PDB file of C-alpha atoms in Angstrom:
ATOM      1  CA  MET E 106      -0.363   0.140   0.333  1.00 70.00           C
ATOM      2  CA  THR E 107       1.029   2.925  -0.356  1.00 92.00           C
ATOM      3  CA  ARG E 108       1.287   6.418   2.023  1.00 97.00           C
ATOM      4  CA  LEU E 109       1.028  10.003   0.848  1.00 98.00           C
ATOM      5  CA  ASN E 110       3.592  11.911   2.526  1.00 98.00           C
ATOM      6  CA  LEU E 111       2.240  14.167   4.887  1.00 98.00           C
ATOM      7  CA  ALA E 112       3.143  17.578   6.648  1.00 98.00           C
ATOM      8  CA  ILE E 113       1.508  18.302   9.665  1.00 98.00           C
ATOM      9  CA  LEU E 114       2.133  22.483   9.900  1.00 98.00           C
ATOM     10  CA  ILE E 115       1.976  23.307  13.731  1.00 98.00           C
ATOM     11  CA  SER E 116       2.512  27.245  15.479  1.00 98.00           C
ATOM     12  CA  GLY E 117       2.064  25.459  19.302  1.00 97.00           C
ATOM     13  CA  ARG E 118       1.522  22.482  20.688  1.00 95.00           C
ATOM     14  CA  GLY E 119       0.829  19.646  18.729  1.00 94.00           C
ATOM     15  CA  SER E 120      -2.459  17.423  20.170  1.00 96.00           C
ATOM     16  CA  ASN E 121      -3.572  17.177  16.886  1.00 97.00           C
ATOM     17  CA  MET E 122      -0.464  16.535  15.343  1.00 98.00           C
ATOM     18  CA  LYS E 123       0.061  13.942  18.096  1.00 97.00           C
ATOM     19  CA  ALA E 124      -3.047  12.282  17.405  1.00 98.00           C
ATOM     20  CA  LEU E 125      -1.969  12.224  13.585  1.00 98.00           C
ATOM     21  CA  LEU E 126       1.299  10.075  14.367  1.00 98.00           C
ATOM     22  CA  GLU E 127      -0.323   8.062  16.580  1.00 97.00           C
ATOM     23  CA  ALA E 128      -2.204   6.845  14.119  1.00 98.00           C
ATOM     24  CA  ALA E 129       0.254   6.924  11.600  1.00 98.00           C
ATOM     25  CA  ARG E 130       2.569   4.520  13.369  1.00 97.00           C
ATOM     26  CA  ASP E 131       0.166   2.404  12.175  1.00 97.00           C
ATOM     27  CA  PRO E 132       1.767   0.376   8.379  1.00 96.00           C
ATOM     28  CA  ALA E 133      -2.009  -0.061   7.168  1.00 97.00           C
ATOM     29  CA  TYR E 134      -2.345   4.005   7.771  1.00 98.00           C
ATOM     30  CA  PRO E 135      -2.818   6.553   4.329  1.00 98.00           C
ATOM     31  CA  ALA E 136      -0.773   9.004   5.547  1.00 98.00           C
ATOM     32  CA  LYS E 137       3.271   9.506   6.251  1.00 98.00           C
ATOM     33  CA  PRO E 138       4.242  11.848   8.648  1.00 98.00           C
ATOM     34  CA  VAL E 139       7.332  12.622   7.110  1.00 98.00           C
ATOM     35  CA  LEU E 140       7.285  16.813   8.509  1.00 98.00           C
ATOM     36  CA  VAL E 141       6.694  18.614  10.936  1.00 98.00           C
ATOM     37  CA  LEU E 142       6.103  22.495  10.148  1.00 98.00           C
ATOM     38  CA  SER E 143       6.181  25.005  12.735  1.00 98.00           C
ATOM     39  CA  ASN E 144       6.125  29.557  11.936  1.00 98.00           C
ATOM     40  CA  ARG E 145       7.272  29.249  15.403  1.00 98.00           C
ATOM     41  CA  PRO E 146      10.715  28.756  16.394  1.00 97.00           C
ATOM     42  CA  ASP E 147       9.206  27.767  20.188  1.00 97.00           C
ATOM     43  CA  ALA E 148       5.796  25.715  19.517  1.00 97.00           C
ATOM     44  CA  GLY E 149       6.463  22.679  22.000  1.00 97.00           C
ATOM     45  CA  GLY E 150       4.774  20.124  18.908  1.00 97.00           C
ATOM     46  CA  LEU E 151       8.372  20.306  17.692  1.00 98.00           C
ATOM     47  CA  GLU E 152       9.724  18.248  20.055  1.00 97.00           C
ATOM     48  CA  THR E 153       7.224  15.987  20.192  1.00 97.00           C
ATOM     49  CA  ALA E 154       7.994  15.345  16.023  1.00 98.00           C
ATOM     50  CA  THR E 155      11.253  14.775  17.103  1.00 97.00           C
ATOM     51  CA  ALA E 156      10.868  12.561  19.406  1.00 96.00           C
ATOM     52  CA  GLU E 157       8.775  10.261  17.074  1.00 95.00           C
ATOM     53  CA  SER E 158      11.898  10.684  14.701  1.00 97.00           C
ATOM     54  CA  VAL E 159      10.250  12.718  12.100  1.00 98.00           C
ATOM     55  CA  ALA E 160      11.886  15.668  10.914  1.00 98.00           C
ATOM     56  CA  THR E 161      11.014  19.999  11.361  1.00 98.00           C
ATOM     57  CA  ALA E 162      11.334  22.790  10.041  1.00 98.00           C
ATOM     58  CA  VAL E 163      10.819  26.811  11.065  1.00 98.00           C
ATOM     59  CA  VAL E 164      10.081  29.074   8.675  1.00 98.00           C
ATOM     60  CA  ASP E 165       8.993  31.777  10.827  1.00 97.00           C
ATOM     61  CA  HIS E 166       7.143  34.677   9.616  1.00 97.00           C
ATOM     62  CA  LYS E 167       8.308  37.623  11.856  1.00 97.00           C
ATOM     63  CA  ASP E 168      11.579  37.003   9.564  1.00 97.00           C
ATOM     64  CA  PHE E 169       9.056  38.354   6.268  1.00 97.00           C
ATOM     65  CA  GLY E 170       7.626  41.430   7.991  1.00 96.00           C
ATOM     66  CA  LYS E 171       4.164  41.051   6.152  1.00 95.00           C
ATOM     67  CA  ASP E 172       4.829  39.564   2.748  1.00 97.00           C
ATOM     68  CA  ARG E 173       2.831  36.886   3.796  1.00 96.00           C
ATOM     69  CA  VAL E 174       4.064  35.311  -0.081  1.00 96.00           C
ATOM     70  CA  ALA E 175       7.605  35.648   0.290  1.00 97.00           C
ATOM     71  CA  PHE E 176       6.772  33.017   3.914  1.00 98.00           C
ATOM     72  CA  GLU E 177       4.558  30.842   1.953  1.00 98.00           C
ATOM     73  CA  ARG E 178       6.659  30.457  -0.414  1.00 98.00           C
ATOM     74  CA  ALA E 179       9.647  29.500   2.021  1.00 98.00           C
ATOM     75  CA  MET E 180       7.598  27.068   3.150  1.00 98.00           C
ATOM     76  CA  ASP E 181       6.023  25.064   0.067  1.00 98.00           C
ATOM     77  CA  ALA E 182      10.010  25.330  -0.660  1.00 98.00           C
ATOM     78  CA  ARG E 183      10.353  22.722   2.727  1.00 98.00           C
ATOM     79  CA  LEU E 184       6.990  21.151   1.451  1.00 98.00           C
ATOM     80  CA  GLU E 185       7.871  20.283  -1.941  1.00 98.00           C
ATOM     81  CA  ALA E 186      11.411  19.157  -1.201  1.00 98.00           C
ATOM     82  CA  ALA E 187      10.866  16.872   1.050  1.00 98.00           C
ATOM     83  CA  GLY E 188       8.166  15.524  -1.107  1.00 98.00           C
ATOM     84  CA  ILE E 189       4.649  16.052   0.368  1.00 98.00           C
ATOM     85  CA  GLU E 190       1.720  15.219  -0.790  1.00 98.00           C
ATOM     86  CA  ILE E 191      -0.799  15.645   1.955  1.00 98.00           C
ATOM     87  CA  ILE E 192      -1.165  19.255   4.007  1.00 98.00           C
ATOM     88  CA  ALA E 193      -2.644  18.382   7.723  1.00 98.00           C
ATOM     89  CA  LEU E 194      -3.234  21.932   9.296  1.00 98.00           C
ATOM     90  CA  ALA E 195      -2.987  20.820  13.154  1.00 97.00           C
ATOM     91  CA  GLY E 196      -3.301  24.389  15.424  1.00 94.00           C
ATOM     92  CA  PHE E 197      -1.671  26.458  12.664  1.00 96.00           C
ATOM     93  CA  MET E 198      -2.677  30.169  13.954  1.00 93.00           C
ATOM     94  CA  ARG E 199      -1.903  31.901   9.930  1.00 93.00           C
ATOM     95  CA  VAL E 200      -4.506  32.961   8.149  1.00 91.00           C
ATOM     96  CA  LEU E 201      -3.132  31.066   3.916  1.00 96.00           C
ATOM     97  CA  THR E 202      -2.893  33.518   1.469  1.00 96.00           C
ATOM     98  CA  PRO E 203      -4.832  32.579  -2.045  1.00 96.00           C
ATOM     99  CA  TRP E 204      -1.718  31.902  -3.536  1.00 97.00           C
ATOM    100  CA  PHE E 205      -0.973  28.289  -1.148  1.00 98.00           C
ATOM    101  CA  VAL E 206      -4.476  27.711  -1.094  1.00 97.00           C
ATOM    102  CA  GLU E 207      -4.499  27.483  -4.660  1.00 97.00           C
ATOM    103  CA  LYS E 208      -1.015  25.614  -5.088  1.00 97.00           C
ATOM    104  CA  TRP E 209      -2.288  22.661  -2.171  1.00 98.00           C
ATOM    105  CA  SER E 210      -5.365  22.415  -3.527  1.00 97.00           C
ATOM    106  CA  GLY E 211      -7.395  19.625  -3.048  1.00 98.00           C
ATOM    107  CA  ARG E 212      -4.540  18.432  -0.608  1.00 98.00           C
ATOM    108  CA  LEU E 213      -4.890  20.880   2.225  1.00 98.00           C
ATOM    109  CA  ILE E 214      -7.146  20.333   5.065  1.00 98.00           C
ATOM    110  CA  ASN E 215      -7.637  21.279   8.519  1.00 98.00           C
ATOM    111  CA  ILE E 216      -8.965  20.544  11.979  1.00 97.00           C
ATOM    112  CA  HIS E 217     -12.181  23.807  12.613  1.00 97.00           C
ATOM    113  CA  PRO E 218     -13.207  23.423  16.857  1.00 97.00           C
ATOM    114  CA  SER E 219     -17.216  23.936  15.328  1.00 98.00           C
ATOM    115  CA  LEU E 220     -19.987  21.931  13.641  1.00 98.00           C
ATOM    116  CA  LEU E 221     -19.356  24.053  10.152  1.00 98.00           C
ATOM    117  CA  PRO E 222     -20.730  25.859   9.026  1.00 97.00           C
ATOM    118  CA  LYS E 223     -21.376  26.952  12.291  1.00 97.00           C
ATOM    119  CA  TYR E 224     -18.515  29.257  13.526  1.00 97.00           C
ATOM    120  CA  LYS E 225     -15.665  30.226  11.436  1.00 96.00           C
ATOM    121  CA  GLY E 226     -13.238  31.600  12.654  1.00 93.00           C
ATOM    122  CA  LEU E 227     -12.055  32.492  16.474  1.00 93.00           C
ATOM    123  CA  ASP E 228     -14.115  32.093  19.951  1.00 96.00           C
ATOM    124  CA  THR E 229     -16.133  28.544  18.602  1.00 97.00           C
ATOM    125  CA  HIS E 230     -17.435  27.318  21.802  1.00 98.00           C
ATOM    126  CA  GLN E 231     -18.755  31.031  23.586  1.00 98.00           C
ATOM    127  CA  ARG E 232     -20.666  31.584  20.403  1.00 98.00           C
ATOM    128  CA  ALA E 233     -22.071  28.135  21.152  1.00 98.00           C
ATOM    129  CA  ILE E 234     -23.178  28.080  23.756  1.00 98.00           C
ATOM    130  CA  ASP E 235     -24.528  31.771  23.474  1.00 97.00           C
ATOM    131  CA  ALA E 236     -26.352  30.829  20.667  1.00 98.00           C
ATOM    132  CA  GLY E 237     -28.144  28.304  23.143  1.00 97.00           C
ATOM    133  CA  ASP E 238     -26.940  25.335  20.587  1.00 98.00           C
ATOM    134  CA  ALA E 239     -27.787  21.383  21.899  1.00 98.00           C
ATOM    135  CA  GLU E 240     -24.876  20.454  20.884  1.00 98.00           C
ATOM    136  CA  ALA E 241     -21.056  21.855  19.346  1.00 98.00           C
ATOM    137  CA  GLY E 242     -17.817  20.007  18.127  1.00 98.00           C
ATOM    138  CA  CYS E 243     -15.603  20.096  15.275  1.00 98.00           C
ATOM    139  CA  SER E 244     -14.943  19.486  11.631  1.00 98.00           C
ATOM    140  CA  VAL E 245     -12.425  18.540   9.444  1.00 98.00           C
ATOM    141  CA  HIS E 246     -12.906  19.657   5.841  1.00 98.00           C
ATOM    142  CA  TRP E 247     -10.828  21.264   2.475  1.00 98.00           C
ATOM    143  CA  VAL E 248      -9.250  24.260   2.895  1.00 98.00           C
ATOM    144  CA  THR E 249      -9.929  26.883   1.125  1.00 96.00           C
ATOM    145  CA  ALA E 250      -9.541  31.239  -0.504  1.00 91.00           C
ATOM    146  CA  GLY E 251     -12.546  31.259   2.317  1.00 91.00           C
ATOM    147  CA  VAL E 252     -11.507  30.378   6.078  1.00 89.00           C
ATOM    148  CA  ASP E 253     -13.123  28.161   7.352  1.00 94.00           C
ATOM    149  CA  GLU E 254     -15.739  27.830   4.033  1.00 94.00           C
ATOM    150  CA  GLY E 255     -13.997  23.631   2.831  1.00 97.00           C
ATOM    151  CA  ALA E 256     -16.681  21.222   2.734  1.00 97.00           C
ATOM    152  CA  VAL E 257     -16.896  19.128   5.610  1.00 98.00           C
ATOM    153  CA  ILE E 258     -14.742  15.899   5.706  1.00 98.00           C
ATOM    154  CA  GLN E 259     -15.895  14.551   8.763  1.00 98.00           C
ATOM    155  CA  GLN E 260     -16.736  15.583  12.146  1.00 98.00           C
ATOM    156  CA  ALA E 261     -17.709  14.544  15.704  1.00 98.00           C
ATOM    157  CA  HIS E 262     -20.618  15.933  18.085  1.00 98.00           C
ATOM    158  CA  VAL E 263     -20.515  17.074  21.738  1.00 98.00           C
ATOM    159  CA  PRO E 264     -23.669  18.241  23.817  1.00 98.00           C
ATOM    160  CA  ILE E 265     -23.619  20.805  24.790  1.00 98.00           C
ATOM    161  CA  LEU E 266     -24.753  20.650  29.165  1.00 98.00           C
ATOM    162  CA  PRO E 267     -26.027  22.979  31.572  1.00 97.00           C
ATOM    163  CA  GLY E 268     -23.540  25.187  33.133  1.00 97.00           C
ATOM    164  CA  ASP E 269     -20.567  24.721  30.828  1.00 97.00           C
ATOM    165  CA  THR E 270     -18.469  27.276  29.981  1.00 98.00           C
ATOM    166  CA  ALA E 271     -16.154  27.771  26.837  1.00 98.00           C
ATOM    167  CA  GLN E 272     -13.654  26.285  28.253  1.00 98.00           C
ATOM    168  CA  THR E 273     -14.872  22.526  30.048  1.00 98.00           C
ATOM    169  CA  LEU E 274     -16.872  23.038  26.484  1.00 98.00           C
ATOM    170  CA  ALA E 275     -12.817  22.711  24.588  1.00 97.00           C
ATOM    171  CA  ALA E 276     -12.104  20.588  27.117  1.00 97.00           C
ATOM    172  CA  ARG E 277     -15.082  18.015  26.080  1.00 97.00           C
ATOM    173  CA  ILE E 278     -14.199  17.960  22.300  1.00 98.00           C
ATOM    174  CA  LEU E 279     -10.372  18.316  22.408  1.00 97.00           C
ATOM    175  CA  PRO E 280     -10.754  14.402  22.790  1.00 97.00           C
ATOM    176  CA  GLU E 281     -12.934  14.400  19.623  1.00 98.00           C
ATOM    177  CA  GLU E 282     -11.150  16.491  17.748  1.00 98.00           C
ATOM    178  CA  HIS E 283      -8.474  13.822  18.857  1.00 98.00           C
ATOM    179  CA  SER E 284     -10.055  10.766  17.232  1.00 98.00           C
ATOM    180  CA  LEU E 285     -11.634  12.216  14.554  1.00 98.00           C
ATOM    181  CA  TYR E 286      -8.829  14.033  13.231  1.00 98.00           C
ATOM    182  CA  PRO E 287      -7.069  10.732  11.972  1.00 98.00           C
ATOM    183  CA  GLU E 288     -10.461   9.383  11.039  1.00 98.00           C
ATOM    184  CA  ALA E 289     -10.845  11.553   7.961  1.00 98.00           C
ATOM    185  CA  LEU E 290      -6.958  12.670   7.298  1.00 98.00           C
ATOM    186  CA  ALA E 291      -7.580   8.590   5.713  1.00 98.00           C
ATOM    187  CA  ARG E 292     -10.523   9.064   3.935  1.00 98.00           C
ATOM    188  CA  ALA E 293      -8.729  12.191   2.528  1.00 98.00           C
ATOM    189  CA  CYS E 294      -6.479  10.380   1.733  1.00 98.00           C
ATOM    190  CA  ALA E 295      -8.239   7.867   0.260  1.00 97.00           C
ATOM    191  CA  GLU E 296      -9.875  10.506  -2.249  1.00 97.00           C
ATOM    192  CA  ILE E 297      -6.720  12.106  -3.458  1.00 97.00           C
ATOM    193  CA  LYS E 298      -5.838   8.451  -4.199  1.00 96.00           C
ATOM    194  CA  ALA E 299      -8.955   8.353  -5.697  1.00 96.00           C
ATOM    195  CA  ARG E 300      -8.791  11.348  -8.413  1.00 94.00           C
ATOM    196  CA  ALA E 301      -5.320  10.381  -9.915  1.00 87.00           C
TER     197      ALA E 301
END
């Protein structure tokens, strides 16, 4: 079975990255992590990736000032050099330009802490509580030029309980993210292979 070369993009501790790396320990898993790339040199997830024997790279967005495309071209060079076939965003806290999204269209996925299309962007848990929703959750979706607007690959649902705060709800959703992302990434790999 051919495994797609996977890059995981992070900005922080990378708990969703860790879930993907653990799933990919199985040689039958359809993605092979070959690069973890961060825009922050102090991202805790870099150490986790190194401990899992996955190559890491840092492209610090601060080195490029306001030139987002120059930053992304530097990232893209690292991705191309590693032979990447699919990218998973895992807490990567930069909005990508249309140039990068177009370049990797159909090979770029993200996990978002809401039941898309509801609550794109930030503060998703508080917004779901404020709206009086009965449930919240998380979504894995294809990345498009619009923030959190790409087609949903898979979702997990979590009830909103009386007295929930954004913090308690986030704490219950996070384990669901960790089980959802590997499943959805496997689906995305199957879709990419079917297109090839």
